[in-house]
Amino acid sequence: MSTNRPHQMMDTVEISCSYPTDFVSPINGKSPFVSSLCDVLDEFGENRTINELAKELNTKLRNGAKVTKTIDDVEYEFLLMSKFEGCLTKELRFSSVENETLSQMKSYPVTLKRDCLIIPIEFYGGHKNRSNASYDSLELRVAFERLGFKCHVMSTRVTVEDARHEIRKLSTMQEGKDMFAICILAHGGPNKYIQFSCGKMIQLQYLISVSTFRSLIKFKSYLRISCSVPNFWGSQRL
């Protein structure tokens, strides 16, 4: 693997929310995907693996309201779903299981020391602003803090360099910690492009490449939420 992309050298997992969830209007100021994700983390986070949590999230989304969308004058009905992408060699849990010996063999170490960086990009200028970013970031903070994360929440006006600086800074503070979650609430595009308040777009892999994760941690997770990406499978990402 390329050494200039250290995030690819680690065990990773991503949970994405598939099209057309990125077109669903906020409910009470909150993203349906973020709300569903936080509900699943609250209910099952302490005793399920990340794979099982992804399945629970899919179940919750499927059982929710259907979405109708007109394409070329034809109305289609969609079920909301999420997509799971992982590169894991063991079970990933937020809490230890009762049998510690078995846990060490099957699961990643749990130290209960972990960070969560939340980047809620709300302001872009004009109609493109994401008014639900603040609500979603608060809900995410509560859910991740319940799972033992120390949350760091950025302002709602974020440039590429602001985000890269925070990721770089926190990545040097991971000694002895078991995981680092990065939650990015933003507009985006195909191939995991993320748009920032400054108008610049950057691919997720290059945003993360400023970090020094490689020698420090075994696991990371991402959350990226896009709300204006037509015909893009997986525009919302954890």
XYZ file of C-alpha atoms in Angstrom:
238
model
C 0.000 0.000 0.000
C 1.127 3.541 -0.632
C 2.928 4.990 2.362
C 1.671 8.503 1.638
C -1.820 7.402 2.630
C -1.361 6.210 6.213
C -5.086 5.866 6.853
C -5.089 2.893 4.456
C -2.546 1.049 6.583
C -4.998 0.552 9.446
C -8.012 -1.589 10.127
C -10.933 0.579 9.117
C -14.695 0.610 8.787
C -17.173 2.889 7.058
C -20.956 2.895 7.173
C -22.573 4.818 4.324
C -26.143 5.881 3.794
C -27.190 5.132 0.244
C -29.116 7.206 -2.273
C -31.734 8.651 -1.937
C -31.342 9.257 1.806
C -29.203 12.290 1.039
C -32.314 13.908 -0.491
C -34.592 13.350 2.516
C -35.526 16.631 4.162
C -34.492 17.081 7.810
C -37.131 16.024 10.333
C -37.393 18.454 13.264
C -34.094 19.919 12.090
C -32.291 16.549 12.111
C -31.058 14.214 9.391
C -33.069 10.945 9.350
C -29.815 9.056 8.811
C -28.003 10.665 11.749
C -31.025 10.232 14.019
C -31.336 6.557 13.084
C -27.609 6.018 13.567
C -27.644 7.659 17.001
C -30.707 5.644 18.047
C -28.894 2.424 17.104
C -25.732 3.482 18.961
C -27.777 4.342 22.061
C -29.731 1.077 22.065
C -27.149 -1.453 20.900
C -23.752 0.255 20.996
C -22.542 -1.266 24.257
C -23.180 -4.921 23.418
C -22.997 -5.370 19.641
C -20.150 -5.530 17.144
C -19.847 -2.831 14.501
C -21.074 -5.331 11.882
C -24.185 -6.017 13.940
C -24.748 -2.287 14.453
C -24.647 -1.777 10.684
C -27.356 -4.422 10.272
C -29.490 -2.800 12.981
C -29.126 0.550 11.220
C -30.293 -0.973 7.946
C -33.288 -2.530 9.673
C -34.246 0.784 11.254
C -33.927 2.661 7.980
C -35.929 0.047 6.049
C -38.706 0.146 8.633
C -38.910 3.925 8.408
C -40.919 6.009 5.983
C -40.499 5.272 2.293
C -39.209 7.984 -0.005
C -40.768 8.901 -3.338
C -38.765 10.679 -6.011
C -39.661 11.666 -9.549
C -37.054 10.891 -12.209
C -37.819 11.733 -15.864
C -41.488 12.267 -14.982
C -41.733 8.807 -13.417
C -42.334 8.514 -9.677
C -40.239 5.909 -7.893
C -40.501 4.633 -4.338
C -37.309 3.942 -2.382
C -36.450 2.314 0.909
C -33.684 4.005 2.867
C -30.640 1.797 3.369
C -27.038 1.992 4.486
C -23.892 0.436 3.073
C -21.150 -1.164 5.164
C -17.499 -1.168 4.104
C -14.912 -2.679 6.425
C -11.331 -3.818 6.475
C -11.298 -5.548 9.852
C -9.392 -8.613 11.043
C -11.253 -8.935 14.353
C -14.572 -7.981 15.886
C -14.882 -4.308 16.681
C -16.759 -3.482 19.884
C -17.205 -0.338 21.919
C -17.204 -2.342 25.168
C -15.416 -5.463 26.434
C -17.278 -8.772 26.551
C -17.588 -10.862 29.743
C -14.987 -13.453 28.723
C -11.865 -11.258 28.591
C -9.603 -13.999 27.214
C -12.008 -14.778 24.405
C -12.453 -11.067 23.818
C -8.716 -10.545 23.349
C -8.598 -13.341 20.778
C -11.645 -12.278 18.788
C -11.886 -8.523 19.304
C -9.744 -5.426 19.115
C -8.400 -4.166 22.474
C -10.787 -1.907 24.372
C -9.197 0.823 26.493
C -12.270 3.091 26.709
C -9.932 5.941 25.787
C -11.061 7.298 22.442
C -11.661 10.517 20.517
C -14.402 11.716 18.206
C -13.885 14.738 15.959
C -17.130 16.256 14.666
C -16.873 18.663 11.723
C -20.361 20.141 11.130
C -20.035 22.288 8.011
C -23.146 24.460 7.888
C -22.162 27.609 6.013
C -21.360 27.619 2.296
C -23.025 30.834 1.199
C -26.530 31.269 -0.160
C -29.009 28.418 -0.531
C -26.363 25.711 -0.120
C -26.100 26.168 3.651
C -26.864 23.028 5.691
C -29.132 24.227 8.477
C -29.310 20.811 10.154
C -25.544 20.518 10.736
C -25.733 21.966 14.269
C -28.620 19.703 15.293
C -26.910 16.630 13.887
C -23.582 17.442 15.556
C -25.265 17.755 18.955
C -27.034 14.412 18.546
C -23.802 12.746 17.431
C -21.906 14.220 20.359
C -24.380 12.832 22.874
C -24.355 9.366 21.258
C -20.562 9.113 21.041
C -19.998 10.473 24.555
C -22.266 7.728 25.910
C -19.884 5.233 24.297
C -16.873 6.717 26.053
C -15.605 9.083 23.354
C -14.155 12.476 24.159
C -15.801 14.647 21.526
C -14.188 17.622 19.825
C -16.694 19.738 17.891
C -15.483 22.284 15.345
C -17.313 25.461 14.375
C -19.932 25.404 11.611
C -17.752 27.354 9.184
C -14.792 25.126 8.255
C -12.106 25.391 5.578
C -10.030 22.498 4.231
C -7.019 23.699 6.195
C -9.081 23.999 9.402
C -10.137 20.362 9.099
C -6.675 19.118 8.167
C -5.175 20.968 11.141
C -7.613 19.402 13.626
C -7.174 15.904 12.204
C -3.407 16.256 12.282
C -3.449 17.570 15.848
C -5.721 14.878 17.250
C -3.915 12.095 15.406
C -0.789 12.860 17.438
C -2.732 12.354 20.680
C -3.824 8.731 20.169
C -1.250 6.820 22.212
C -3.092 4.292 24.413
C -6.452 4.949 22.755
C -8.493 2.312 20.980
C -10.279 4.282 18.259
C -10.755 7.655 16.634
C -14.059 8.584 14.991
C -14.193 11.448 12.512
C -17.690 12.737 11.764
C -17.895 15.092 8.795
C -21.284 16.631 8.045
C -20.972 18.317 4.681
C -21.996 18.589 1.060
C -20.041 16.256 -1.150
C -19.755 14.523 -4.488
C -18.816 11.249 -6.197
C -15.578 9.497 -5.286
C -15.838 10.689 -1.666
C -15.310 14.372 -2.385
C -16.149 16.696 0.515
C -16.979 20.393 0.110
C -15.924 22.990 2.681
C -17.056 26.498 3.584
C -14.192 27.988 1.556
C -15.667 26.425 -1.590
C -12.841 23.914 -2.024
C -13.500 20.192 -2.474
C -11.124 17.435 -1.436
C -11.326 13.655 -1.465
C -11.661 11.970 1.904
C -8.440 9.984 1.469
C -6.381 13.144 0.997
C -8.082 14.894 3.892
C -7.113 12.034 6.198
C -3.617 11.623 4.736
C -2.316 14.523 6.864
C -2.636 12.337 9.956
C -0.026 10.225 11.714
C -2.434 7.439 12.643
C -0.320 4.623 11.285
C 1.836 3.956 14.350
C -0.688 5.026 16.951
C -4.032 3.278 16.618
C -5.630 0.136 15.297
C -9.000 1.508 14.279
C -10.648 4.573 12.922
C -14.135 5.376 11.720
C -15.538 8.169 9.577
C -18.888 9.797 9.311
C -19.543 11.898 6.237
C -23.004 13.176 5.466
C -23.875 14.785 2.139
C -27.304 16.105 1.258
C -26.971 17.337 -2.334
C -25.328 14.601 -4.377
C -27.659 13.319 -7.134
C -27.260 9.724 -8.337
C -24.393 9.005 -5.978
C -24.476 5.690 -4.130
C -23.088 6.128 -0.643
C -23.128 9.875 -0.237
C -23.424 9.700 3.521
C -20.541 8.094 5.270
C -19.535 6.812 8.686
